[in-house]
């Protein structure tokens, strides 16, 4: 925001030069840059527009920082008298939420002419052009106080009425620059008894513009809802000084302050005579009060400041001090907690004056989260198997009573939290099969129930030609083996084999389903799978003695489960049989038998096994297979 060094110098005669002002603000208040000529650019935080988006506010900051005793900052005062309904004009505010306060005052004996040179200079330094003495005073007072104002030609107001209302659909207004705007019901306007005369908080209309023939003016000082003004300005592509200020939710008391200052300057510069005044919220706001503890402050900031020095800093910033009770200035909307008060004292003293001290904190070792490397392992394996990863939204449009319904959904298509990954994956399959003969997808994502949220892995294959159900089963096998798992099995749930349960270490981790001849999907519980993998990936020292590998092929009835066979074989000698891997599984034309080949790894911890020892154990395995599973050794 631009500020005039000329005007600030008038307020603060002790200022040495512009650089001193810039340095003071940079070190103690706001980021400030030097602009051309007599202009500076101050970057205000959004919560300081009520008190600091004005030359008076900035001057007070500088005076407090530099401890100036002699200032010419205007002292704006006004009396709140009993409210009387004005006779010369009427004000009606239809929506008090969008317009919490509306002040208007009539001025007579107005003589419109060119404004003084000193005022034109100050306006120019702030990037504003001079129009006439009335309009220039209105803009000048906005620069002084931060409150946007507007002057209407009182004799052009139909029925001498001011109505603050929402625009009617397709209602139009022509701005002072001659641009026509088509309004919507979301736009707040100022109207007279006939038509819109201003877009509230943004721009005035040409119908009530002040001209050289104007004799009476009605000055508006109002407070508008920041969100409404912001949306209207963006919708109309109309960005003005007033809209920027109102968009930051300025304090309602500022309207009365701005009008009081306008009355003084209009009398001095224009020679106008103040007349009737109307205020929709005539009661003055009450100042907030906080308790302040100097011991807490020193502990919080890390200083050893005396209480009287802290209170002196607050007084220079305009705070009231009564014992340990601190009264907050009305326009300081940014002060909400005791920590905010501490910040005010610390910045005024200077952050560079604070002694750097290492913090005293309790250090704890970081917790290792193996979720991310585990997810990366899963992605790498499935990508290597030719699958593409997809990211779907967690919201779905339809569901049963088991799904979690959102209290405030963004649309009907996103009313529920998904209870599985299958819904979105199958939709992806359906859309992509329009362009490809085969689609292989997977997703790692969160699913939700009414009790908990958990992570799932969904893998789906869709095709226009073949049935890939058994290939998907092989994909799951490759995934589990790639994760280092060996103790897993598949359990058929339905007679037609269309649903198969996947178990690892006896734990249910998911389900493989054939939806039809063209689509198959599996969903695995990632949290359970990660626990199993974490248990499998324990540290073991490198073996000192070599392993002996033996393969064995046999035929067993089709109802025999491979998982049960492998588990029984490992129990033959838990000390010497280190691992058993499935090498081949085949079911041919003879549906009464299935052929299985496994590889057994033998190893002893204390010596190298010889052939005789391994032969003994192999004989025991053969006997087990024949007696327990009816196997025929090939």
Coordinates of C-alpha atoms in Angstrom, one line a residue:
X1 CA 0.0 0.0 0.0
X2 CA 1.3 3.4 -1.0
X3 CA 1.9 6.2 1.6
X4 CA 2.9 9.8 1.2
X5 CA 6.2 10.8 2.9
X6 CA 5.0 14.4 2.6
X7 CA 1.9 13.8 4.7
X8 CA 3.8 11.7 7.3
X9 CA 6.4 14.4 7.6
X10 CA 3.6 16.9 8.4
X11 CA 2.4 14.6 11.2
X12 CA 6.0 13.9 12.5
X13 CA 8.2 17.0 12.2
X14 CA 11.0 15.2 14.0
X15 CA 11.5 12.8 11.1
X16 CA 15.0 13.2 9.7
X17 CA 14.5 11.7 6.2
X18 CA 12.5 9.0 4.3
X19 CA 15.2 6.4 4.9
X20 CA 14.9 6.7 8.7
X21 CA 11.1 6.1 8.4
X22 CA 11.7 3.0 6.1
X23 CA 14.3 1.5 8.5
X24 CA 12.0 2.1 11.5
X25 CA 9.1 0.3 10.0
X26 CA 11.2 -2.6 8.6
X27 CA 12.8 -3.3 11.9
X28 CA 9.8 -2.9 14.2
X29 CA 6.5 -3.1 12.3
X30 CA 6.0 -3.8 8.6
X31 CA 8.0 -4.7 5.5
X32 CA 8.6 -1.4 3.7
X33 CA 10.2 -0.4 0.4
X34 CA 11.2 2.9 -1.0
X35 CA 9.2 4.0 -4.1
X36 CA 9.7 6.8 -6.5
X37 CA 9.8 10.4 -5.2
X38 CA 8.0 11.0 -1.9
X39 CA 6.2 7.7 -1.8
X40 CA 6.9 4.6 0.3
X41 CA 5.3 1.2 -0.2
X42 CA 4.2 -0.7 3.0
X43 CA 3.1 -4.3 3.0
X44 CA 0.4 -4.6 5.7
X45 CA -0.7 -8.0 7.1
X46 CA -4.4 -8.6 6.5
X47 CA -5.4 -8.2 10.2
X48 CA -3.9 -4.6 10.5
X49 CA -6.0 -2.8 7.9
X50 CA -8.4 -1.3 10.5
X51 CA -5.6 0.6 12.4
X52 CA -2.6 0.7 10.0
X53 CA -4.0 1.2 6.4
X54 CA -3.9 4.9 7.0
X55 CA -1.4 7.7 7.3
X56 CA -2.6 8.4 10.9
X57 CA -2.0 4.7 11.8
X58 CA 1.4 4.6 10.2
X59 CA 2.4 7.9 11.9
X60 CA 1.4 6.5 15.3
X61 CA 3.5 3.4 14.7
X62 CA 6.6 5.5 13.7
X63 CA 6.1 7.9 16.7
X64 CA 6.0 4.9 19.0
X65 CA 9.0 3.3 17.5
X66 CA 11.2 6.5 17.4
X67 CA 9.7 7.8 20.7
X68 CA 8.7 11.1 19.2
X69 CA 7.3 13.5 21.7
X70 CA 6.1 16.3 19.4
X71 CA 3.6 15.2 16.7
X72 CA 0.9 16.8 14.6
X73 CA -1.2 13.7 14.3
X74 CA -4.9 14.8 14.1
X75 CA -6.9 14.0 17.2
X76 CA -10.3 12.9 15.8
X77 CA -13.1 13.2 18.3
X78 CA -16.9 13.1 18.1
X79 CA -19.8 13.1 20.4
X80 CA -22.5 10.4 20.4
X81 CA -25.8 12.3 21.0
X82 CA -29.3 11.0 21.1
X83 CA -30.2 9.6 17.7
X84 CA -32.7 11.7 15.7
X85 CA -34.3 10.8 12.4
X86 CA -33.1 13.3 9.9
X87 CA -35.7 15.5 8.1
X88 CA -33.7 16.2 4.9
X89 CA -33.0 12.5 4.0
X90 CA -33.9 9.0 4.9
X91 CA -31.7 5.9 5.3
X92 CA -32.9 2.3 5.2
X93 CA -30.5 -0.7 5.5
X94 CA -32.3 -3.9 4.4
X95 CA -29.4 -6.3 5.1
X96 CA -27.6 -5.4 8.4
X97 CA -25.4 -8.5 8.1
X98 CA -23.8 -7.2 4.9
X99 CA -23.9 -3.6 6.2
X100 CA -23.4 -3.6 10.0
X101 CA -23.0 0.2 10.1
X102 CA -24.1 3.0 7.8
X103 CA -23.4 6.7 8.6
X104 CA -24.4 9.6 6.5
X105 CA -24.2 13.3 7.0
X106 CA -25.6 16.2 4.9
X107 CA -23.3 19.2 4.1
X108 CA -24.7 22.5 2.7
X109 CA -23.2 25.6 1.2
X110 CA -20.8 23.5 -0.9
X111 CA -18.7 25.4 -3.5
X112 CA -17.1 23.0 -5.9
X113 CA -13.8 24.1 -7.3
X114 CA -10.2 23.0 -7.7
X115 CA -8.6 21.6 -4.5
X116 CA -5.5 23.2 -2.9
X117 CA -2.0 22.4 -4.4
X118 CA -0.8 20.7 -1.2
X119 CA -3.7 18.3 -1.3
X120 CA -3.2 17.5 -5.0
X121 CA 0.4 16.7 -4.2
X122 CA -0.4 14.3 -1.5
X123 CA -3.0 12.5 -3.6
X124 CA -0.5 12.2 -6.5
X125 CA 2.1 10.7 -4.2
X126 CA -0.6 8.0 -3.4
X127 CA -1.4 7.3 -7.0
X128 CA -4.7 9.3 -7.0
X129 CA -5.7 11.9 -9.5
X130 CA -7.3 15.2 -8.5
X131 CA -11.0 15.7 -9.5
X132 CA -12.4 18.7 -7.5
X133 CA -12.2 19.9 -3.9
X134 CA -15.1 17.7 -2.7
X135 CA -13.9 14.4 -4.3
X136 CA -10.3 15.2 -3.3
X137 CA -11.3 15.8 0.3
X138 CA -13.2 12.4 0.4
X139 CA -10.1 10.6 -1.0
X140 CA -7.7 12.6 1.3
X141 CA -9.7 11.6 4.4
X142 CA -9.6 7.9 3.3
X143 CA -5.8 8.2 3.1
X144 CA -5.7 9.9 6.5
X145 CA -8.1 7.5 8.4
X146 CA -8.2 4.4 6.3
X147 CA -12.0 4.7 6.0
X148 CA -13.4 4.8 2.4
X149 CA -16.1 7.5 2.0
X150 CA -18.4 8.6 -0.9
X151 CA -20.1 11.9 -1.6
X152 CA -23.5 12.0 -3.3
X153 CA -25.0 15.1 -4.8
X154 CA -27.9 15.4 -2.3
X155 CA -30.2 17.2 -4.8
X156 CA -30.0 14.3 -7.3
X157 CA -31.2 11.7 -4.8
X158 CA -34.7 10.6 -5.8
X159 CA -37.1 11.0 -2.8
X160 CA -34.0 12.0 -0.8
X161 CA -33.6 8.3 0.1
X162 CA -30.7 6.0 0.7
X163 CA -31.5 2.3 0.6
X164 CA -28.8 -0.3 1.2
X165 CA -30.1 -3.4 -0.5
X166 CA -29.2 -6.3 -2.8
X167 CA -29.4 -5.6 -6.5
X168 CA -32.2 -7.0 -8.6
X169 CA -31.4 -9.5 -11.4
X170 CA -30.1 -7.7 -14.5
X171 CA -30.2 -4.3 -12.8
X172 CA -27.7 -1.9 -14.2
X173 CA -25.5 1.0 -13.1
X174 CA -23.1 3.3 -14.9
X175 CA -20.0 4.2 -13.0
X176 CA -18.4 7.7 -12.8
X177 CA -16.0 6.6 -15.6
X178 CA -19.0 5.8 -17.9
X179 CA -18.7 2.0 -17.7
X180 CA -22.0 0.1 -17.4
X181 CA -22.2 -2.9 -15.0
X182 CA -24.9 -5.6 -15.0
X183 CA -25.6 -6.6 -11.5
X184 CA -26.8 -9.8 -9.8
X185 CA -28.7 -10.4 -6.6
X186 CA -25.4 -11.2 -4.9
X187 CA -24.3 -7.6 -5.3
X188 CA -24.9 -5.1 -2.5
X189 CA -25.8 -1.7 -3.8
X190 CA -26.7 1.8 -2.5
X191 CA -29.9 3.0 -4.1
X192 CA -32.1 6.0 -3.9
X193 CA -35.9 5.9 -4.3
X194 CA -35.6 4.9 -8.0
X195 CA -32.3 3.2 -9.0
X196 CA -28.8 2.1 -7.9
X197 CA -26.5 5.0 -7.3
X198 CA -23.4 3.1 -6.1
X199 CA -21.9 -0.4 -5.9
X200 CA -21.5 -0.7 -2.1
X201 CA -17.9 -0.4 -0.9
X202 CA -16.5 -0.4 -4.5
X203 CA -17.6 2.4 -6.9
X204 CA -20.0 5.3 -7.2
X205 CA -22.5 5.9 -10.1
X206 CA -22.7 8.8 -12.5
X207 CA -26.3 9.7 -11.6
X208 CA -25.4 11.3 -8.3
X209 CA -21.9 12.4 -9.2
X210 CA -20.6 15.6 -7.6
X211 CA -20.2 18.3 -10.3
X212 CA -19.5 22.1 -10.4
X213 CA -23.2 22.8 -9.9
X214 CA -23.5 20.7 -6.7
X215 CA -24.6 22.8 -3.7
X216 CA -25.4 20.1 -1.2
X217 CA -23.7 16.7 -0.6
X218 CA -24.5 13.6 1.4
X219 CA -21.3 12.0 2.6
X220 CA -21.5 8.2 3.2
X221 CA -19.2 6.4 5.7
X222 CA -20.2 2.8 6.1
X223 CA -19.0 -0.7 7.1
X224 CA -19.6 -3.6 4.8
X225 CA -19.0 -7.4 5.0
X226 CA -15.6 -8.2 3.7
X227 CA -16.4 -11.4 2.0
X228 CA -19.3 -9.8 0.1
X229 CA -17.2 -6.9 -1.1
X230 CA -14.4 -9.3 -2.2
X231 CA -16.7 -11.5 -4.2
X232 CA -18.4 -8.6 -5.9
X233 CA -15.1 -6.9 -6.8
X234 CA -13.8 -10.2 -8.4
X235 CA -17.1 -10.9 -10.1
X236 CA -17.2 -7.4 -11.7
X237 CA -13.4 -7.2 -12.3
X238 CA -13.5 -3.9 -10.4
X239 CA -10.6 -3.5 -8.0
X240 CA -10.5 -0.1 -6.2
X241 CA -8.9 1.4 -3.1
X242 CA -12.2 1.1 -1.3
X243 CA -12.8 -2.6 -2.2
X244 CA -9.3 -3.5 -1.1
X245 CA -9.9 -2.0 2.3
X246 CA -13.4 -3.3 2.9
X247 CA -12.3 -6.8 1.8
X248 CA -10.2 -7.0 5.0
X249 CA -13.2 -6.6 7.4
X250 CA -12.5 -3.2 8.8
X251 CA -13.8 -2.2 12.3
X252 CA -17.3 -0.6 12.3
X253 CA -16.1 2.2 14.5
X254 CA -13.9 3.4 11.7
X255 CA -16.9 4.6 9.8
X256 CA -17.8 7.2 12.5
X257 CA -14.1 8.2 12.8
X258 CA -13.8 8.8 9.0
X259 CA -17.0 10.8 8.9
X260 CA -15.9 13.0 11.8
X261 CA -12.6 13.8 10.1
X262 CA -14.4 14.5 6.8
X263 CA -16.6 17.1 8.5
X264 CA -13.5 19.0 9.7
X265 CA -11.7 18.9 6.4
X266 CA -14.8 19.7 4.3
X267 CA -15.3 22.8 6.5
X268 CA -11.6 23.9 6.1
X269 CA -11.1 23.2 2.4
X270 CA -14.6 23.4 0.8
X271 CA -16.3 25.7 3.3
X272 CA -19.2 23.3 3.6
X273 CA -21.6 23.6 6.5
X274 CA -22.3 20.2 8.3
X275 CA -26.0 19.5 8.8
X276 CA -28.0 16.5 9.9
X277 CA -26.2 13.2 10.6
X278 CA -27.6 9.7 10.8
X279 CA -25.9 6.5 12.2
X280 CA -27.5 3.1 12.2
X281 CA -25.3 1.9 15.1
X282 CA -24.9 5.0 17.3
X283 CA -23.5 3.2 20.3
X284 CA -19.7 3.4 20.7
X285 CA -17.9 0.1 20.8
X286 CA -16.5 -1.1 24.1
X287 CA -12.7 -1.6 24.5
X288 CA -11.5 -5.1 25.4
X289 CA -9.3 -5.6 28.4
X290 CA -6.6 -8.2 29.1
X291 CA -4.6 -8.9 32.2
X292 CA -0.8 -8.7 31.8
X293 CA 1.8 -10.5 33.9
X294 CA 5.4 -9.2 33.6
X295 CA 6.8 -12.5 35.0
X296 CA 5.0 -14.5 32.4
X297 CA 6.2 -12.1 29.7
X298 CA 9.8 -12.4 30.6
X299 CA 9.6 -16.1 30.7
X300 CA 7.8 -16.2 27.4
X301 CA 10.0 -13.8 25.5
X302 CA 13.3 -14.7 27.3
X303 CA 14.1 -11.2 28.7
X304 CA 14.4 -9.5 32.0
X305 CA 12.3 -6.4 31.3
X306 CA 10.9 -4.2 34.1
X307 CA 7.2 -3.8 34.3
X308 CA 7.3 0.0 33.8
X309 CA 9.2 -0.3 30.6
X310 CA 6.8 -2.9 29.2
X311 CA 3.8 -0.6 30.1
X312 CA 5.6 2.4 28.6
X313 CA 5.9 0.5 25.3
X314 CA 2.2 -0.3 25.3
X315 CA 1.2 3.3 26.1
X316 CA 3.2 4.6 23.2
X317 CA 1.2 2.2 20.9
X318 CA -2.1 3.6 22.2
X319 CA -2.9 0.9 24.8
X320 CA -4.5 1.9 28.0
X321 CA -2.8 0.8 31.2
X322 CA -4.4 0.5 34.6
X323 CA -2.4 -1.5 37.0
X324 CA -2.0 -4.9 35.2
X325 CA -5.1 -4.4 33.2
X326 CA -4.4 -3.5 29.5
X327 CA -7.2 -1.8 27.4
X328 CA -7.0 -2.7 23.7
X329 CA -7.5 0.2 21.2
X330 CA -10.8 -0.3 19.3
X331 CA -9.1 -0.6 15.9
X332 CA -6.5 -3.2 17.0
X333 CA -8.5 -6.2 15.8
X334 CA -5.2 -8.3 15.6
X335 CA -4.8 -8.3 19.5
X336 CA -6.6 -11.4 20.7
X337 CA -4.4 -13.0 23.3
X338 CA -1.8 -12.2 25.9
X339 CA 0.8 -13.5 23.4
X340 CA -0.2 -10.7 21.0
X341 CA 0.5 -8.2 23.7
X342 CA 3.9 -9.8 24.3
X343 CA 4.7 -9.5 20.6
X344 CA 3.8 -5.8 20.6
X345 CA 6.3 -5.1 23.4
X346 CA 9.0 -7.3 21.9
X347 CA 8.8 -5.7 18.4
X348 CA 8.8 -2.2 19.8
X349 CA 11.9 -2.9 21.9
X350 CA 13.5 -4.5 18.8
X351 CA 13.8 -8.2 18.0
X352 CA 17.6 -7.7 17.5
X353 CA 17.8 -6.7 21.2
X354 CA 16.7 -10.1 22.3
X355 CA 19.5 -12.3 23.5
X356 CA 19.7 -15.6 21.5
X357 CA 19.5 -18.6 23.8
X358 CA 19.2 -22.3 22.9
X359 CA 15.8 -23.7 23.8
X360 CA 15.5 -26.2 26.6
X361 CA 13.4 -29.0 25.2
X362 CA 13.0 -32.7 25.7
X363 CA 14.6 -34.6 22.9
X364 CA 13.3 -38.0 21.9
X365 CA 14.5 -40.3 19.2
X366 CA 12.5 -40.1 15.9
X367 CA 10.0 -42.8 15.4
X368 CA 10.6 -44.9 12.3
X369 CA 7.5 -45.1 10.0
X370 CA 8.0 -48.0 7.6
X371 CA 4.7 -47.3 5.8
X372 CA 6.3 -45.2 3.0
X373 CA 9.1 -47.6 2.1
X374 CA 6.6 -50.4 2.3
X375 CA 4.2 -48.6 -0.1
X376 CA 7.1 -47.9 -2.4
X377 CA 8.0 -51.6 -2.5
X378 CA 4.5 -52.5 -3.4
X379 CA 4.4 -49.9 -6.2
X380 CA 7.7 -51.0 -7.6
X381 CA 6.7 -54.7 -7.7
X382 CA 3.3 -54.0 -9.4
X383 CA 4.8 -51.5 -11.9
X384 CA 7.4 -54.2 -12.8
X385 CA 4.5 -56.6 -13.5
X386 CA 3.0 -54.1 -16.0
X387 CA 0.4 -52.4 -13.9
X388 CA -0.4 -48.6 -13.9
X389 CA -1.1 -46.8 -10.7
X390 CA -4.2 -44.6 -10.4
X391 CA -5.4 -42.0 -7.9
X392 CA -9.1 -41.8 -7.2
X393 CA -11.1 -39.5 -5.0
X394 CA -12.2 -40.8 -1.6
X395 CA -15.8 -39.7 -2.3
X396 CA -18.5 -41.7 -4.0
X397 CA -22.0 -40.7 -5.0
X398 CA -24.0 -43.7 -3.9
X399 CA -23.8 -46.3 -1.2
X400 CA -25.6 -48.4 1.4
X401 CA -26.1 -47.6 5.1
X402 CA -22.7 -48.9 6.0
X403 CA -20.9 -46.0 4.3
X404 CA -20.0 -42.8 6.1
X405 CA -22.2 -39.9 4.8
X406 CA -20.7 -36.4 4.7
X407 CA -22.4 -33.6 6.6
X408 CA -21.7 -31.1 3.9
X409 CA -20.8 -32.8 0.6
X410 CA -19.6 -30.6 -2.3
X411 CA -22.0 -32.4 -4.7
X412 CA -24.4 -35.3 -4.8
X413 CA -21.8 -37.4 -6.7
X414 CA -19.5 -37.1 -3.7
X415 CA -21.9 -37.6 -0.8
X416 CA -20.2 -40.7 0.9
X417 CA -16.7 -41.8 1.9
X418 CA -15.8 -44.9 -0.1
X419 CA -15.9 -48.2 1.7
X420 CA -13.7 -50.0 -0.8
X421 CA -11.4 -49.4 -3.8
X422 CA -13.3 -51.7 -6.2
X423 CA -16.0 -49.1 -7.0
X424 CA -13.5 -46.6 -8.5
X425 CA -11.1 -49.1 -10.0
X426 CA -13.9 -50.8 -11.9
X427 CA -15.1 -47.4 -13.2
X428 CA -11.5 -46.8 -14.3
X429 CA -11.5 -50.2 -16.1
X430 CA -14.8 -49.5 -17.8
X431 CA -13.7 -46.1 -19.1
X432 CA -10.3 -47.3 -20.3
X433 CA -11.6 -50.4 -22.1
X434 CA -13.2 -47.9 -24.6
X435 CA -9.7 -47.3 -25.9
X436 CA -7.6 -50.4 -25.0
X437 CA -8.1 -54.2 -25.3
X438 CA -6.5 -54.8 -21.9
X439 CA -6.2 -52.6 -18.8
X440 CA -4.1 -53.3 -15.7
X441 CA -4.5 -50.9 -12.8
X442 CA -3.7 -50.7 -9.1
X443 CA -4.4 -48.2 -6.3
X444 CA -3.1 -47.7 -2.8
X445 CA -5.6 -45.6 -0.8
X446 CA -7.7 -45.1 2.3
X447 CA -11.2 -46.6 2.8
X448 CA -13.6 -45.8 5.5
X449 CA -16.1 -47.4 7.8
X450 CA -18.2 -45.9 10.6
X451 CA -15.7 -47.2 13.1
X452 CA -12.3 -46.7 11.5
X453 CA -10.2 -45.6 8.5
X454 CA -7.7 -48.1 7.0
X455 CA -5.4 -48.5 4.0
X456 CA -6.1 -50.9 1.2
X457 CA -4.4 -52.1 -2.0
X458 CA -6.7 -52.7 -5.0
X459 CA -5.4 -54.6 -8.2
X460 CA -7.7 -55.0 -11.2
X461 CA -7.5 -56.5 -14.7
X462 CA -10.0 -55.8 -17.4
X463 CA -10.0 -57.2 -21.0
X464 CA -12.2 -57.4 -24.0
X465 CA -11.0 -60.9 -24.9
X466 CA -9.7 -63.4 -22.3
X467 CA -10.3 -64.3 -18.7
X468 CA -7.3 -63.2 -16.6
X469 CA -8.6 -64.4 -13.2
X470 CA -5.8 -67.0 -12.7
X471 CA -3.2 -64.5 -14.0
X472 CA -4.3 -62.0 -11.3
X473 CA -3.8 -64.8 -8.8
X474 CA -0.3 -65.2 -10.1
X475 CA 0.2 -61.4 -9.7
X476 CA -0.8 -61.7 -6.1
X477 CA 1.6 -64.6 -5.7
X478 CA 4.5 -62.6 -7.3
X479 CA 3.7 -59.6 -5.1
X480 CA 3.7 -61.6 -1.8
X481 CA 6.9 -63.3 -2.9
X482 CA 8.5 -60.0 -3.8
X483 CA 7.7 -58.8 -0.3
X484 CA 9.6 -61.7 1.1
X485 CA 6.6 -63.8 2.1
X486 CA 6.4 -67.5 1.7
X487 CA 3.7 -68.7 4.1
X488 CA 0.6 -67.7 2.2
X489 CA -2.3 -69.6 0.6
X490 CA -5.5 -69.1 -1.4
X491 CA -8.8 -70.5 -0.1
X492 CA -11.8 -70.9 -2.5
X493 CA -15.0 -69.5 -1.0
X494 CA -17.5 -70.4 -3.7
X495 CA -18.0 -73.6 -5.7
X496 CA -17.4 -71.9 -9.1
X497 CA -14.1 -70.5 -7.7
X498 CA -15.2 -66.9 -8.4
X499 CA -14.1 -65.7 -4.9
X500 CA -10.8 -66.7 -3.3
X501 CA -9.6 -65.6 0.2
X502 CA -5.9 -64.6 0.5
X503 CA -4.2 -65.5 3.7
X504 CA -0.7 -64.8 5.0
X505 CA 0.6 -66.5 8.1
X506 CA -3.0 -67.6 8.7
X507 CA -4.2 -64.0 8.7
X508 CA -7.0 -62.9 6.3
X509 CA -5.6 -60.1 4.2
X510 CA -8.0 -59.8 1.3
X511 CA -10.2 -61.4 -1.3
X512 CA -9.7 -62.2 -5.0
X513 CA -12.9 -62.0 -7.1
X514 CA -13.9 -62.8 -10.7
X515 CA -16.7 -60.4 -11.5
X516 CA -17.3 -61.8 -15.0
X517 CA -15.3 -63.3 -17.8
X518 CA -13.7 -59.9 -18.5
X519 CA -13.0 -58.4 -15.1
X520 CA -11.2 -59.6 -12.0
X521 CA -10.1 -57.7 -8.9
X522 CA -8.3 -58.2 -5.6
X523 CA -8.3 -56.0 -2.5
X524 CA -5.7 -56.5 0.1
X525 CA -5.5 -55.0 3.6
X526 CA -2.3 -53.0 3.5
X527 CA -2.0 -52.4 7.3
X528 CA -2.3 -56.2 8.1
X529 CA 0.1 -57.0 5.2
X530 CA 2.6 -54.5 6.4
X531 CA 2.6 -56.0 9.9
X532 CA 3.3 -59.5 8.4
X533 CA 6.1 -58.2 6.2
X534 CA 7.7 -56.3 9.1
X535 CA 7.7 -59.6 11.0
X536 CA 9.2 -61.4 8.1
X537 CA 12.0 -58.9 7.5
X538 CA 13.8 -59.5 10.8
X539 CA 17.6 -59.5 10.9
X540 CA 19.5 -62.8 10.8
X541 CA 23.3 -63.2 10.5
X542 CA 24.8 -64.7 7.3
X543 CA 24.9 -68.5 7.6
X544 CA 28.4 -70.0 8.1
X545 CA 27.7 -73.3 6.4
X546 CA 26.3 -74.0 2.8
X547 CA 22.8 -75.1 2.1
X548 CA 21.8 -78.3 0.2
X549 CA 18.9 -78.0 -2.3
X550 CA 16.7 -81.0 -3.2
X551 CA 13.6 -80.9 -5.6
X552 CA 10.8 -83.4 -5.2
X553 CA 7.8 -83.8 -7.6
X554 CA 4.6 -85.6 -6.7
X555 CA 1.0 -86.1 -7.6
X556 CA -1.8 -85.4 -5.0
X557 CA -5.6 -85.3 -5.1
X558 CA -7.0 -81.9 -6.2
X559 CA -8.5 -81.2 -2.8
X560 CA -5.1 -81.2 -1.2
X561 CA -4.0 -77.7 -0.3
X562 CA -0.5 -76.6 -1.1
X563 CA -0.2 -74.5 2.1
X564 CA -1.1 -77.5 4.3
X565 CA 1.4 -79.7 2.4
X566 CA 4.3 -77.2 2.7
X567 CA 3.6 -76.6 6.4
X568 CA 3.6 -80.3 7.2
X569 CA 6.9 -80.8 5.3
X570 CA 8.6 -78.1 7.3
X571 CA 7.6 -79.9 10.5
X572 CA 9.5 -83.0 9.5
X573 CA 12.7 -81.4 10.8
X574 CA 12.4 -77.7 11.8
X575 CA 16.1 -77.5 12.6
X576 CA 17.4 -78.7 9.2
X577 CA 14.7 -77.8 6.7
X578 CA 15.2 -74.0 6.3
X579 CA 12.8 -73.2 3.5
X580 CA 10.4 -74.8 1.0
X581 CA 9.5 -73.0 -2.2
X582 CA 6.8 -73.9 -4.7
X583 CA 8.5 -74.5 -8.1
X584 CA 5.6 -75.7 -10.3
X585 CA 2.0 -76.5 -10.0
X586 CA 0.1 -78.2 -12.9
X587 CA -3.4 -79.7 -13.4
X588 CA -3.7 -81.5 -16.8
X589 CA -6.4 -83.5 -18.5
X590 CA -6.5 -85.8 -15.5
X591 CA -8.6 -83.7 -13.2
X592 CA -8.3 -86.3 -10.4
X593 CA -4.6 -85.5 -9.7
X594 CA -2.5 -82.3 -9.6
X595 CA 1.3 -82.2 -10.1
X596 CA 3.4 -80.3 -7.6
X597 CA 7.1 -79.6 -7.5
X598 CA 8.8 -78.0 -4.5
X599 CA 12.3 -77.1 -3.7
X600 CA 13.6 -77.9 -0.2
X601 CA 16.5 -76.1 1.3
X602 CA 18.5 -77.9 4.0
X603 CA 21.0 -76.2 6.3
X604 CA 22.6 -76.9 9.7
X605 CA 23.8 -74.1 12.0
X606 CA 26.9 -76.0 13.3
X607 CA 28.3 -78.1 10.4
X608 CA 28.1 -78.8 6.7
X609 CA 25.4 -81.4 5.9
X610 CA 26.5 -84.5 4.1
X611 CA 24.5 -86.5 1.5
X612 CA 23.6 -89.2 4.0
X613 CA 22.0 -86.8 6.4
X614 CA 19.9 -85.1 3.6
X615 CA 18.8 -88.5 2.2
X616 CA 17.5 -89.5 5.6
X617 CA 15.4 -86.3 5.8
X618 CA 14.1 -86.8 2.2
X619 CA 13.0 -90.3 3.1
X620 CA 11.0 -88.9 6.0
X621 CA 9.4 -86.3 3.7
X622 CA 8.4 -89.0 1.2
X623 CA 6.8 -91.0 3.9
X624 CA 4.9 -88.0 5.1
X625 CA 3.5 -87.2 1.6
X626 CA 2.4 -90.7 1.0
X627 CA 0.8 -91.3 4.3
X628 CA -0.8 -87.9 5.0
X629 CA -1.7 -86.7 1.5
X630 CA -1.9 -89.9 -0.6
X631 CA 1.0 -88.6 -2.8
X632 CA 2.6 -90.5 -5.6
X633 CA 6.2 -89.6 -6.0
X634 CA 7.2 -89.0 -9.6

